[in-house]
PDB file of C-alpha atoms in Angstrom:
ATOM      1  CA  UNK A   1      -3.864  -8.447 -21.434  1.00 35.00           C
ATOM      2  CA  UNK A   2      -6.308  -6.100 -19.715  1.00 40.00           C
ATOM      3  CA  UNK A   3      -5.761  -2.324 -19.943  1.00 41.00           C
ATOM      4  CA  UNK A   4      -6.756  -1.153 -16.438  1.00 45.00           C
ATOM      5  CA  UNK A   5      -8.294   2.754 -16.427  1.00 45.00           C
ATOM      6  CA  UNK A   6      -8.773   5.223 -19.099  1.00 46.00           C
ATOM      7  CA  UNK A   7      -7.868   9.081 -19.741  1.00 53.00           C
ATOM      8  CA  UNK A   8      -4.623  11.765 -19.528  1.00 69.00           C
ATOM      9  CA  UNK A   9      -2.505   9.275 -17.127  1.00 88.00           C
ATOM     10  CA  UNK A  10      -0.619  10.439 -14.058  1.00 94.00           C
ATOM     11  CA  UNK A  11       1.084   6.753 -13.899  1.00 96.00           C
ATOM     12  CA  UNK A  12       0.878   4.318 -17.147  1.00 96.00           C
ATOM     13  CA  UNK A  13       2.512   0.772 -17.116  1.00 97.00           C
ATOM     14  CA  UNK A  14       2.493  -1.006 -20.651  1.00 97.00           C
ATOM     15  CA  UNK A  15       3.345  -4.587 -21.159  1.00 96.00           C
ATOM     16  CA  UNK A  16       5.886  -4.546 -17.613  1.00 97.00           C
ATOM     17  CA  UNK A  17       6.849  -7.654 -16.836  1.00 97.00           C
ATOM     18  CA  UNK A  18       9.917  -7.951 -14.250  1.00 95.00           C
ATOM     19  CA  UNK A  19      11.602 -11.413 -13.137  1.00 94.00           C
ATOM     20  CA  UNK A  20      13.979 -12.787 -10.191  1.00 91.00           C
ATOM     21  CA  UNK A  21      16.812 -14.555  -9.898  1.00 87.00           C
ATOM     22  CA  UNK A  22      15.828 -18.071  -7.128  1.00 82.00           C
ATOM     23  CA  UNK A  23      16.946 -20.780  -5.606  1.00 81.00           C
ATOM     24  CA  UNK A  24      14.851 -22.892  -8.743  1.00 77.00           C
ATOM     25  CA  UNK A  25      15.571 -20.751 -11.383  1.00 82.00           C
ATOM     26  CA  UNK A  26      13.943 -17.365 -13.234  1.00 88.00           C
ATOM     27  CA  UNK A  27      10.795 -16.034 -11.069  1.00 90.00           C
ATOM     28  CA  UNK A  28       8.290 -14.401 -12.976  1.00 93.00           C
ATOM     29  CA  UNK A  29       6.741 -11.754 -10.406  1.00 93.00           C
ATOM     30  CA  UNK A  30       4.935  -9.818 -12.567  1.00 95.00           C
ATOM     31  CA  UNK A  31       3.895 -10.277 -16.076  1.00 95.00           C
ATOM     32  CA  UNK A  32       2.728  -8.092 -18.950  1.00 96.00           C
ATOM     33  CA  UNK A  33       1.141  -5.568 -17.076  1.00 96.00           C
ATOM     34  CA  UNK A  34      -1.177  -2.659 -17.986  1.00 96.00           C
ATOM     35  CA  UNK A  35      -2.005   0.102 -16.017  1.00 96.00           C
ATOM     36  CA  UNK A  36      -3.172   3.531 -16.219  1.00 96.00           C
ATOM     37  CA  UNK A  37      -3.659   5.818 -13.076  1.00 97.00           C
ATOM     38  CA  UNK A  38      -5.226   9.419 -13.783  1.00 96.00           C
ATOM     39  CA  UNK A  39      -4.278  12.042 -12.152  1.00 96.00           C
ATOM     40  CA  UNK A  40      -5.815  12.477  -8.582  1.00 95.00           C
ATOM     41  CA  UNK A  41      -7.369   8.593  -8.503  1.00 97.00           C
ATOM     42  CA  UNK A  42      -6.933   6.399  -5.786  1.00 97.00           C
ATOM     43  CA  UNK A  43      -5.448   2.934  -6.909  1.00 98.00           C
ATOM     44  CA  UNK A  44      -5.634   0.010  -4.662  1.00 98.00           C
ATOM     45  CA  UNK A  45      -3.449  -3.110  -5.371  1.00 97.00           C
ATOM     46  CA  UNK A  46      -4.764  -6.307  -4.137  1.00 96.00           C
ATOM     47  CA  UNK A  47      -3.609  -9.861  -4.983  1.00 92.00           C
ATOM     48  CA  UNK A  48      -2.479 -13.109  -3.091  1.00 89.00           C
ATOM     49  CA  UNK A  49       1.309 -13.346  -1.738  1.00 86.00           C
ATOM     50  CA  UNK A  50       3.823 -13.078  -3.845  1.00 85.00           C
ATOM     51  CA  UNK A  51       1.585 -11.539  -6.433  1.00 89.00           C
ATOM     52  CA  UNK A  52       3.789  -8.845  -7.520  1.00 91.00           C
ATOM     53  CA  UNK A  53       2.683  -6.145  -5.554  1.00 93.00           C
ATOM     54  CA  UNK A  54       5.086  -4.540  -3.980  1.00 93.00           C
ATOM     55  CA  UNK A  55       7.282  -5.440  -7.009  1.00 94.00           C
ATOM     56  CA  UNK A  56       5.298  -3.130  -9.035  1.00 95.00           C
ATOM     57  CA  UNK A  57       5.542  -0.254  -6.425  1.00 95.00           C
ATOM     58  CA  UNK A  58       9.152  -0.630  -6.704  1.00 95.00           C
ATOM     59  CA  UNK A  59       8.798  -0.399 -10.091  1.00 96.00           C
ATOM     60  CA  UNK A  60       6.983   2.474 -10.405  1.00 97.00           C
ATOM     61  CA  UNK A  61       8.767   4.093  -7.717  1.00 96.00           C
ATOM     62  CA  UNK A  62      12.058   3.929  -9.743  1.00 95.00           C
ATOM     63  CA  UNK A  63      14.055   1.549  -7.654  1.00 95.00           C
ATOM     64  CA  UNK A  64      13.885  -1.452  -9.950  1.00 94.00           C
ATOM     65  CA  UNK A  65      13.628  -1.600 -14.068  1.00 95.00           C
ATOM     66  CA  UNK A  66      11.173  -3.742 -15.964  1.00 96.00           C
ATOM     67  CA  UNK A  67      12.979  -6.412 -18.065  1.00 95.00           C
ATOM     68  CA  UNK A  68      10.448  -5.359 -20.311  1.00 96.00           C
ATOM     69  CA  UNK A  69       7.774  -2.792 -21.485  1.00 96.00           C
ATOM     70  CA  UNK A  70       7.484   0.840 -19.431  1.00 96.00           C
ATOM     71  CA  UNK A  71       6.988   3.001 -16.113  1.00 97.00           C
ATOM     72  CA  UNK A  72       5.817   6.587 -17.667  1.00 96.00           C
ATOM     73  CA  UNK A  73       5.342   8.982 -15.430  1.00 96.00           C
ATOM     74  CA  UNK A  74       3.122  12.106 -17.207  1.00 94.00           C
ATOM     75  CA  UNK A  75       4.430  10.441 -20.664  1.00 93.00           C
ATOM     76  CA  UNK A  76       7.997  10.117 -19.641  1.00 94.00           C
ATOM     77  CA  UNK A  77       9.986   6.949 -18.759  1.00 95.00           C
ATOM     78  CA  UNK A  78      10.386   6.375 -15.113  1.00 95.00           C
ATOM     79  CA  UNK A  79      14.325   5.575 -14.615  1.00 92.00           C
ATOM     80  CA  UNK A  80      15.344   6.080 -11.412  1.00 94.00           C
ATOM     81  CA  UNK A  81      13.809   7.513  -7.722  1.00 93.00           C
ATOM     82  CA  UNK A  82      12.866  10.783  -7.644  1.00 91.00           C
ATOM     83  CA  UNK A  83      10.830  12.801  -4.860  1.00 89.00           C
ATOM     84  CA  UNK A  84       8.222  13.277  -7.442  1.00 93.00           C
ATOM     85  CA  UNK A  85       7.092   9.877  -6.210  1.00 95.00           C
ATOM     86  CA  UNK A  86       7.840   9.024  -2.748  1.00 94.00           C
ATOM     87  CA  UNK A  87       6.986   5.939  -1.323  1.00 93.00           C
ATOM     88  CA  UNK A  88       5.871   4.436   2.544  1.00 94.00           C
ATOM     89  CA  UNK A  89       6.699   1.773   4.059  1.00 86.00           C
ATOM     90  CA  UNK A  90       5.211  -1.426   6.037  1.00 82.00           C
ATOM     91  CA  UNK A  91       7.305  -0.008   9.092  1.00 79.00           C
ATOM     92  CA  UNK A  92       7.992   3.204   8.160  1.00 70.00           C
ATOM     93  CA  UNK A  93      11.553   3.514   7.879  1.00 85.00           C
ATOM     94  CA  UNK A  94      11.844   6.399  10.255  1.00 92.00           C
ATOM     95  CA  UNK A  95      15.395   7.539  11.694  1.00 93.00           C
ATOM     96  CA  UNK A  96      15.003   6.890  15.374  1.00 93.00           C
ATOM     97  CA  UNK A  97      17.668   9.570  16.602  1.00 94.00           C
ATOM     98  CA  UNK A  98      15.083  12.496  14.833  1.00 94.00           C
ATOM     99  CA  UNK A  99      12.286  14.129  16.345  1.00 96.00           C
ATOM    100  CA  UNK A 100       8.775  13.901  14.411  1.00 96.00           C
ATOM    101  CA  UNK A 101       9.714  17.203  12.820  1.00 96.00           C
ATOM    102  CA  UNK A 102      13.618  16.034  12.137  1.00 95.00           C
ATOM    103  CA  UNK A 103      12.463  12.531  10.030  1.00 95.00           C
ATOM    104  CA  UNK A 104       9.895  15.582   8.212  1.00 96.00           C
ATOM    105  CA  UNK A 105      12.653  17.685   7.112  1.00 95.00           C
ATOM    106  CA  UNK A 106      15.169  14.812   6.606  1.00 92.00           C
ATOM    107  CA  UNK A 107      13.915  14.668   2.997  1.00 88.00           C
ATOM    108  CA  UNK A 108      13.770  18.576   2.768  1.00 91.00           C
ATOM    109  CA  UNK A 109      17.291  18.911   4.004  1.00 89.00           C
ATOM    110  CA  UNK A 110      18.088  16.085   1.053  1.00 86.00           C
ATOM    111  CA  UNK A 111      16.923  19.128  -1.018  1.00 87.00           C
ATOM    112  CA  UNK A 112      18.684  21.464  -0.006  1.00 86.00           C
ATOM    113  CA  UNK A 113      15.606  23.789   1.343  1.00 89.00           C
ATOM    114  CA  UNK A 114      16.327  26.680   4.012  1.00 90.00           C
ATOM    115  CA  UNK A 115      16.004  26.187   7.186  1.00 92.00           C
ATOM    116  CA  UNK A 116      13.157  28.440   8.029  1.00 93.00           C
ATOM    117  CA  UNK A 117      11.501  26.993   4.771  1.00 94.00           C
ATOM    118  CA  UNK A 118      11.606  23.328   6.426  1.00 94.00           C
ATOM    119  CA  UNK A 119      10.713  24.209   9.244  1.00 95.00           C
ATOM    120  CA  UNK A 120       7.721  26.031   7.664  1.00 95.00           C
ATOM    121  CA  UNK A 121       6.418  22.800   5.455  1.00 95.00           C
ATOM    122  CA  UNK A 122       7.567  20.010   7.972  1.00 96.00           C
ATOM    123  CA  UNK A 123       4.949  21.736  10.380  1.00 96.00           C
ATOM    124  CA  UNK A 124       2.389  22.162   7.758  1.00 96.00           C
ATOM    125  CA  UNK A 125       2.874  18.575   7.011  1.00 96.00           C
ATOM    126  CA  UNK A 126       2.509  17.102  10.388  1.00 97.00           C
ATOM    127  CA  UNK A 127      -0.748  19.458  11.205  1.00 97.00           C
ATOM    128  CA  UNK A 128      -1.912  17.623   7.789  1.00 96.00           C
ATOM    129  CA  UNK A 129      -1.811  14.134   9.405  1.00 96.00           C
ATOM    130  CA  UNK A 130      -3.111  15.607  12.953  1.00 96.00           C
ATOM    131  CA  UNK A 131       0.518  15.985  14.344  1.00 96.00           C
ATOM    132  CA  UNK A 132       0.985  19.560  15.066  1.00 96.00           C
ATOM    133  CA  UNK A 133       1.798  19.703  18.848  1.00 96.00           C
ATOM    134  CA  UNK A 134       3.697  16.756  18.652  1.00 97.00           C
ATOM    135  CA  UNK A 135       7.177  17.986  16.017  1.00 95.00           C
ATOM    136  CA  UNK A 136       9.336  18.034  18.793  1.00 96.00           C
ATOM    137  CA  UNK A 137       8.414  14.217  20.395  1.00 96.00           C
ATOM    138  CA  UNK A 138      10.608  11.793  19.952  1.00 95.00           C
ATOM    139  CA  UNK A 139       9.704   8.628  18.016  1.00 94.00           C
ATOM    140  CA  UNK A 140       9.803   6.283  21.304  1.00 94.00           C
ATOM    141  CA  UNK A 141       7.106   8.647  22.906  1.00 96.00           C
ATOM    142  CA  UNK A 142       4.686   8.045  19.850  1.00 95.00           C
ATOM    143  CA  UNK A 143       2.413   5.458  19.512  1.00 94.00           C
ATOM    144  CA  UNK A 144       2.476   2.954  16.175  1.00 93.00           C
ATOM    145  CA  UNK A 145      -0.147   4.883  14.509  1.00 94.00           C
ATOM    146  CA  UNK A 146       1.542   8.196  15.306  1.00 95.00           C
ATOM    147  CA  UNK A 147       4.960   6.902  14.002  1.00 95.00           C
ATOM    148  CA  UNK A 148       2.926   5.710  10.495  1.00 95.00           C
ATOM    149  CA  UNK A 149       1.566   9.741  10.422  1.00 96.00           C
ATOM    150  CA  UNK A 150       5.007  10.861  10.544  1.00 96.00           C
ATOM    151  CA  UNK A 151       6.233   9.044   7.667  1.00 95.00           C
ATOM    152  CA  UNK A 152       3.028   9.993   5.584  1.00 96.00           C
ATOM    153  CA  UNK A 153       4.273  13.373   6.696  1.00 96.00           C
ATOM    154  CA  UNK A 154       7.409  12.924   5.700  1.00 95.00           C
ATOM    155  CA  UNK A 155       6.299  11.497   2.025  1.00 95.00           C
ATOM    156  CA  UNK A 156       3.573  14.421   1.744  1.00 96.00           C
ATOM    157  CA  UNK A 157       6.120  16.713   2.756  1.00 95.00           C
ATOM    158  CA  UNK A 158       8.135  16.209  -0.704  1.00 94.00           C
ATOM    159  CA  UNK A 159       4.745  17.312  -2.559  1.00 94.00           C
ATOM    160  CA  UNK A 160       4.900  14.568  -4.747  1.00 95.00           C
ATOM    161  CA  UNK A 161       2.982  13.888  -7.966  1.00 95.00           C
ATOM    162  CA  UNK A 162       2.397  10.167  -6.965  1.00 97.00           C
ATOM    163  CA  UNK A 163       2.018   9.059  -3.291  1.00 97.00           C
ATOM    164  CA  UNK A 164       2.961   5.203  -3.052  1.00 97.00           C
ATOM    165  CA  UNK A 165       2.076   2.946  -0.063  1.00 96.00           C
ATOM    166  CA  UNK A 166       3.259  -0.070   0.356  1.00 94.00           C
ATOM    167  CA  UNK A 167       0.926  -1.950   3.004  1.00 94.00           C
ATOM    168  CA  UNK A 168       1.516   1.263   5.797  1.00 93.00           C
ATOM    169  CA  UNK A 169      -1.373   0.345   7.947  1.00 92.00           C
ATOM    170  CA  UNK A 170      -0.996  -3.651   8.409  1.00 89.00           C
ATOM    171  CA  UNK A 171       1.445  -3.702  11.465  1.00 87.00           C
ATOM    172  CA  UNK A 172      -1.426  -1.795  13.856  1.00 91.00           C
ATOM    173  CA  UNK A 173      -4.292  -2.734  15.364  1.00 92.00           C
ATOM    174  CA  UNK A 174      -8.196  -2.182  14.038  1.00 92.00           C
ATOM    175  CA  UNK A 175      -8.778   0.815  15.816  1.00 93.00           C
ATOM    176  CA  UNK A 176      -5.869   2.816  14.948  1.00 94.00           C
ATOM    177  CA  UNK A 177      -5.733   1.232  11.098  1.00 94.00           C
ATOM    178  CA  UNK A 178      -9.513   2.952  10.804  1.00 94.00           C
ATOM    179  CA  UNK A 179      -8.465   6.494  12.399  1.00 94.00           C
ATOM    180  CA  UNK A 180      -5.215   6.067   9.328  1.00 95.00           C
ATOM    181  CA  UNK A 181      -8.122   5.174   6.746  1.00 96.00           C
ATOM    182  CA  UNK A 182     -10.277   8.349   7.808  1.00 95.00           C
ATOM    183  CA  UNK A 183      -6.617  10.446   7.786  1.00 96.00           C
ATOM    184  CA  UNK A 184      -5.545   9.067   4.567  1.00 96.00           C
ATOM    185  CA  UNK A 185      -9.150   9.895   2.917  1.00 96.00           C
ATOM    186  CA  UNK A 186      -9.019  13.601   4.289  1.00 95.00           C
ATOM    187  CA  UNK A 187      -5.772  13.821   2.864  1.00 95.00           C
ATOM    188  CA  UNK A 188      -6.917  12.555  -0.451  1.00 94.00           C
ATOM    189  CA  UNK A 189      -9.740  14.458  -0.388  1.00 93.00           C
ATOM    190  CA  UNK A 190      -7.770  18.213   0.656  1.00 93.00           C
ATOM    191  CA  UNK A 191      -4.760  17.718  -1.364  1.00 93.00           C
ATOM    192  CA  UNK A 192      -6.047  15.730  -4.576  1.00 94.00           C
ATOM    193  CA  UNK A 193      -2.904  13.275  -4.397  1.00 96.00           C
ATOM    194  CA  UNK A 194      -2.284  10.689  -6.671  1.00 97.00           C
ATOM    195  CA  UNK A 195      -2.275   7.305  -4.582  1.00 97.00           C
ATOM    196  CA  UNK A 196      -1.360   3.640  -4.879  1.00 98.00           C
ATOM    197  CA  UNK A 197      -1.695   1.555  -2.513  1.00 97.00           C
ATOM    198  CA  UNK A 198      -0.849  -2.211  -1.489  1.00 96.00           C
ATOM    199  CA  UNK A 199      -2.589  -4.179   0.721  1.00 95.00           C
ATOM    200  CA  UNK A 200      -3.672  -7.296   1.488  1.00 92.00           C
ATOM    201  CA  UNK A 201      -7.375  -6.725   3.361  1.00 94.00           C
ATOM    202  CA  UNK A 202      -9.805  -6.422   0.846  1.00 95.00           C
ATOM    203  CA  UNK A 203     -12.072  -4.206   3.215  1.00 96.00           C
ATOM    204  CA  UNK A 204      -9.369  -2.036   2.932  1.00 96.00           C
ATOM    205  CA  UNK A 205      -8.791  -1.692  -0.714  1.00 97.00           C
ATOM    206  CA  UNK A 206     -12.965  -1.054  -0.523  1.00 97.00           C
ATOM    207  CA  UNK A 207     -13.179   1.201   1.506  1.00 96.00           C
ATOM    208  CA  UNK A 208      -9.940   3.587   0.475  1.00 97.00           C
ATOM    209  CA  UNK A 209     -10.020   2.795  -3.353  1.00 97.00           C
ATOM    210  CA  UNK A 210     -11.440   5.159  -6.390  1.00 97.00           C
ATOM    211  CA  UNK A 211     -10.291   1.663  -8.301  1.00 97.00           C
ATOM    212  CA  UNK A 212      -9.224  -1.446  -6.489  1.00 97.00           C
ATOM    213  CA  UNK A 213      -7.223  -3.810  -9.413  1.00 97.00           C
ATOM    214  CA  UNK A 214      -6.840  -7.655  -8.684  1.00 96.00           C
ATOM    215  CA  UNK A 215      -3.740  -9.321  -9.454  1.00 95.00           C
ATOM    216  CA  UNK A 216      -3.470 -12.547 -10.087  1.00 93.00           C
ATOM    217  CA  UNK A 217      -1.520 -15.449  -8.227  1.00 89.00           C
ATOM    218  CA  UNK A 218       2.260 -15.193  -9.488  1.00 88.00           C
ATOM    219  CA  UNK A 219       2.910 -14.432 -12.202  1.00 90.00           C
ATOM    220  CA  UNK A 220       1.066 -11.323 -11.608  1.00 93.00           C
ATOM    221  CA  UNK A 221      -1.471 -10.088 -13.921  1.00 94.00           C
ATOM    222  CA  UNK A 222      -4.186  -7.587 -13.932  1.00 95.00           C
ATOM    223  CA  UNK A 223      -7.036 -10.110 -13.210  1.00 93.00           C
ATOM    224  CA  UNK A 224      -9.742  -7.504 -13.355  1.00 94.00           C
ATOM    225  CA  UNK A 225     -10.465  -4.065 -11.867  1.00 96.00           C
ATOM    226  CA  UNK A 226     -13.264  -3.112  -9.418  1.00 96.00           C
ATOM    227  CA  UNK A 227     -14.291   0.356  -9.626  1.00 96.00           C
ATOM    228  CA  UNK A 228     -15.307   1.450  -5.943  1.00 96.00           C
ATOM    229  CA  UNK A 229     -18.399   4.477  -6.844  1.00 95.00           C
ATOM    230  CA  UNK A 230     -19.207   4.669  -3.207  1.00 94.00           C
ATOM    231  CA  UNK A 231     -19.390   8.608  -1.555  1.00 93.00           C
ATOM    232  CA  UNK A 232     -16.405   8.991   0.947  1.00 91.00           C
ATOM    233  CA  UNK A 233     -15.331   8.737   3.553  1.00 91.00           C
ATOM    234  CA  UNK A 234     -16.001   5.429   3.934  1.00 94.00           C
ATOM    235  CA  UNK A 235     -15.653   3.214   6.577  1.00 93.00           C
ATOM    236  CA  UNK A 236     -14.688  -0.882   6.423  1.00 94.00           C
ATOM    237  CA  UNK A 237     -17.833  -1.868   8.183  1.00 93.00           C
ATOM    238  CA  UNK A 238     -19.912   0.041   5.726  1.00 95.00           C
ATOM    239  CA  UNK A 239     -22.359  -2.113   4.172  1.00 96.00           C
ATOM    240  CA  UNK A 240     -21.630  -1.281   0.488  1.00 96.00           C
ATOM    241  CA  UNK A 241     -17.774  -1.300   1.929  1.00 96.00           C
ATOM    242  CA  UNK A 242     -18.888  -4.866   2.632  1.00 96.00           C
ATOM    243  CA  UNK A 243     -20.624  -5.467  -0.404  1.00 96.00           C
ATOM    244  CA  UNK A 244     -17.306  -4.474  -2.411  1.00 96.00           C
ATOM    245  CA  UNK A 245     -15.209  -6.234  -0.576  1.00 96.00           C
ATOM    246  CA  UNK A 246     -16.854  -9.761  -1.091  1.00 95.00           C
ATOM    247  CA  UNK A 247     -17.176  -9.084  -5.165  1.00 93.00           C
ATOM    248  CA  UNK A 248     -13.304  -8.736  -4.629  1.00 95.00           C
ATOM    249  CA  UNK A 249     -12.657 -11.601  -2.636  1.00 93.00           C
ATOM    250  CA  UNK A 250     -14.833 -13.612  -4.948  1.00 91.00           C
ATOM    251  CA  UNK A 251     -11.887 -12.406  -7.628  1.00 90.00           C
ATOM    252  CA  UNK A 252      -9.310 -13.674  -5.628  1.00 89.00           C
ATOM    253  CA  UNK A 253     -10.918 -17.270  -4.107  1.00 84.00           C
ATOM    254  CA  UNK A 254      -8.850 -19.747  -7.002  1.00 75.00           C
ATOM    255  CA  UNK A 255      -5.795 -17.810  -6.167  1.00 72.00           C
ATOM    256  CA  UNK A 256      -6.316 -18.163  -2.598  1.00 68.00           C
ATOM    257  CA  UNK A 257      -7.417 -22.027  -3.413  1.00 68.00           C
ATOM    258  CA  UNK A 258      -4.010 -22.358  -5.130  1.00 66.00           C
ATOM    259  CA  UNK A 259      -1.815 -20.971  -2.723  1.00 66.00           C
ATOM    260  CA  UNK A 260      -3.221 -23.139  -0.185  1.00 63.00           C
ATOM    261  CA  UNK A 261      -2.494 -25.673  -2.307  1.00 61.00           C
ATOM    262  CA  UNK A 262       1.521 -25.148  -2.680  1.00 65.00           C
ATOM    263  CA  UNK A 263       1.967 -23.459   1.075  1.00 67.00           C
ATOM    264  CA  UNK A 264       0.394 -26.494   3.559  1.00 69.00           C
ATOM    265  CA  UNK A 265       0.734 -29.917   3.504  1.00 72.00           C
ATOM    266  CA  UNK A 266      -1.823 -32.003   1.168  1.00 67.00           C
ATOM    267  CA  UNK A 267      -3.847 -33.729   4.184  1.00 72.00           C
ATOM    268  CA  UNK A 268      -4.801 -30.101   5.545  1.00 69.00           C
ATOM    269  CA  UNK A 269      -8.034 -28.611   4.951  1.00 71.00           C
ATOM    270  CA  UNK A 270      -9.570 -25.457   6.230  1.00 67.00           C
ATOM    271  CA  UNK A 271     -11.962 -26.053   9.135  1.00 68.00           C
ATOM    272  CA  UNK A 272     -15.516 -25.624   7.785  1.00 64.00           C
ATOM    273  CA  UNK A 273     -17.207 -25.156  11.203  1.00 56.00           C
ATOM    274  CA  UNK A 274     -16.831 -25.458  15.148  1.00 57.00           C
ATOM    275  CA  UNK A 275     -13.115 -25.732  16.732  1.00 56.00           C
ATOM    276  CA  UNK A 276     -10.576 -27.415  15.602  1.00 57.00           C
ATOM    277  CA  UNK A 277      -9.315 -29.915  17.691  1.00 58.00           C
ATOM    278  CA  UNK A 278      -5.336 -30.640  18.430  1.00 55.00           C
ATOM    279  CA  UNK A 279      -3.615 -33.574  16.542  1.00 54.00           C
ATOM    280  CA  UNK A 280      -2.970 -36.551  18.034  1.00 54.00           C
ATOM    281  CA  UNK A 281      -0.429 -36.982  20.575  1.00 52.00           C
ATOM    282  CA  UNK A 282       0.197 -33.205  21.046  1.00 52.00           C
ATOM    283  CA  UNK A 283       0.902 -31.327  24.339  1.00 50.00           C
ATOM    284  CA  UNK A 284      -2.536 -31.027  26.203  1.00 50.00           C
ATOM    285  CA  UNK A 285      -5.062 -33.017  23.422  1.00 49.00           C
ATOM    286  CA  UNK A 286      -6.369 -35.296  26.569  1.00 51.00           C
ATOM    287  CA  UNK A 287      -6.901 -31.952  28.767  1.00 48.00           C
TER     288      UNK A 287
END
């Protein structure tokens, strides 16, 4: 068991372990976690599939209970959702019938906020994430990225203690995944949010992270923690970005190994150079 940060905790997870009913039987996803986040630090979750990630965001975010240990939350037990911790999506979640500004507010409205005073923070909000002429647009004349700033406006927008993310930027391409990393950072850096964050690119955990912890394959465990001392903002193709990045992916090569192992059939190995050529008796392996 390896206790992961140190100090007053924002977020603290002690001994959480959380199974699934399957198709075989009991599934372990996670497994005697620990985990401190302090107030204001950037925590990036990285493991292999079905390492428990998003399991623990859910977790943390109220929408599932431990079967055992604790979710505290500034000392208390976390035991349901609550806006102090609001959470994005892979996709977003958005409500396509709303304007930019109308998913913003959707959450204030939930509140029970004025309407002057929604309007008032929903615009502060989207000029946050670099959205300010663009509250009345509806959501099919945004792009992806723009869509993924709306429902980082619509978290922020709650003024949460504890900003989770489940994997928001894999769904777009390179170019608009590094503008999100430079928003997310200037957000960070202006507001002092508490953020976790999932994702599977280990440039990405590098290059957003104040502390990037490595789960292990499942059952998850805290495998070690990589603390990322690197001056922001960052950038993926930094070199010490770079440099980060492969110490992590050196953490996660056996559980990589393994689930290669149990995914693909046992005569398949990973091409070690040139291109790989069709099988035998496929479509077009005599063109």
């Amino acid at each position: 068991m390896q206790r992961a940060g140190s100090g007053v905790a924002r977020l603290a997870l002690r001994g959480v372990t959380k199974c699934f009913a399957a198709r075989a039987g009991l599934v372990t996803a996670v497994e005697d976690i620990d985990l401190d986040v302090a107030p204001g630090e950037f925590v990036v979750l990285v493991g292999p599939s079905g390492c428990g990630k998003s399991t623990l965001l859910s977790l943390i975010a109220g929408f599932e209970q431990p079967d055992s240990g604790a979710v505290l939350e500034d000392g208390e037990p976390v035991r349901g959702p609550g806006r102090d911790r609001s959470l994005v999506f892979q996709d977003g979640a958005l409500f396509p019938w709303l304007s930019a500004r109308g998913n913003v507010e959707f959450g204030l409205r939930q509140m029970g906020l004025a309407a002057r005073e929604r309007r008032q923070r929903a615009d502060a909000t989207l000029a946050l994430v670099h959205l300010a002429r663009f509250g009345d647009h509806n959501l099919h004349e945004l792009s992806g990225g723009m869509r993924q700033r709306v429902a980082l406006a619509r978290a922020l927008a709650l003024e949460p203690r504890v900003l989770l993310m489940d994997e928001p930027f894999s769904s777009l391409d390179a170019h608009t995944r590094d503008d999100l990393h430079q928003v997310v950072q200037e957000i960070r850096e202006r507001t002092g949010q508490t953020i976790v964050f999932v994702t599977h690119n280990v440039r990405e955990a590098a290059a957003l992270g104040d502390r990037v912890v490595v789960l292990s394959a499942r059952p998850g465990r805290v495998r070690t923690v990589v603390p990322v001392q690197i001056a922001r903002p960052r950038a993926v193709d930094d070199v010490d970005v770079v440099t980060i990045a492969q110490r992590i992916a050196r953490a996660l090569r056996d559980d990589y190994q393994r689930e290669r192992r149990e995914e693909y059939d046992l005569d398949w190995q990973p091409a070690e150079a040139g291109v790989l050529r069709p099988l035998d008796g496929v479509l077009g392996d005599r063109i």
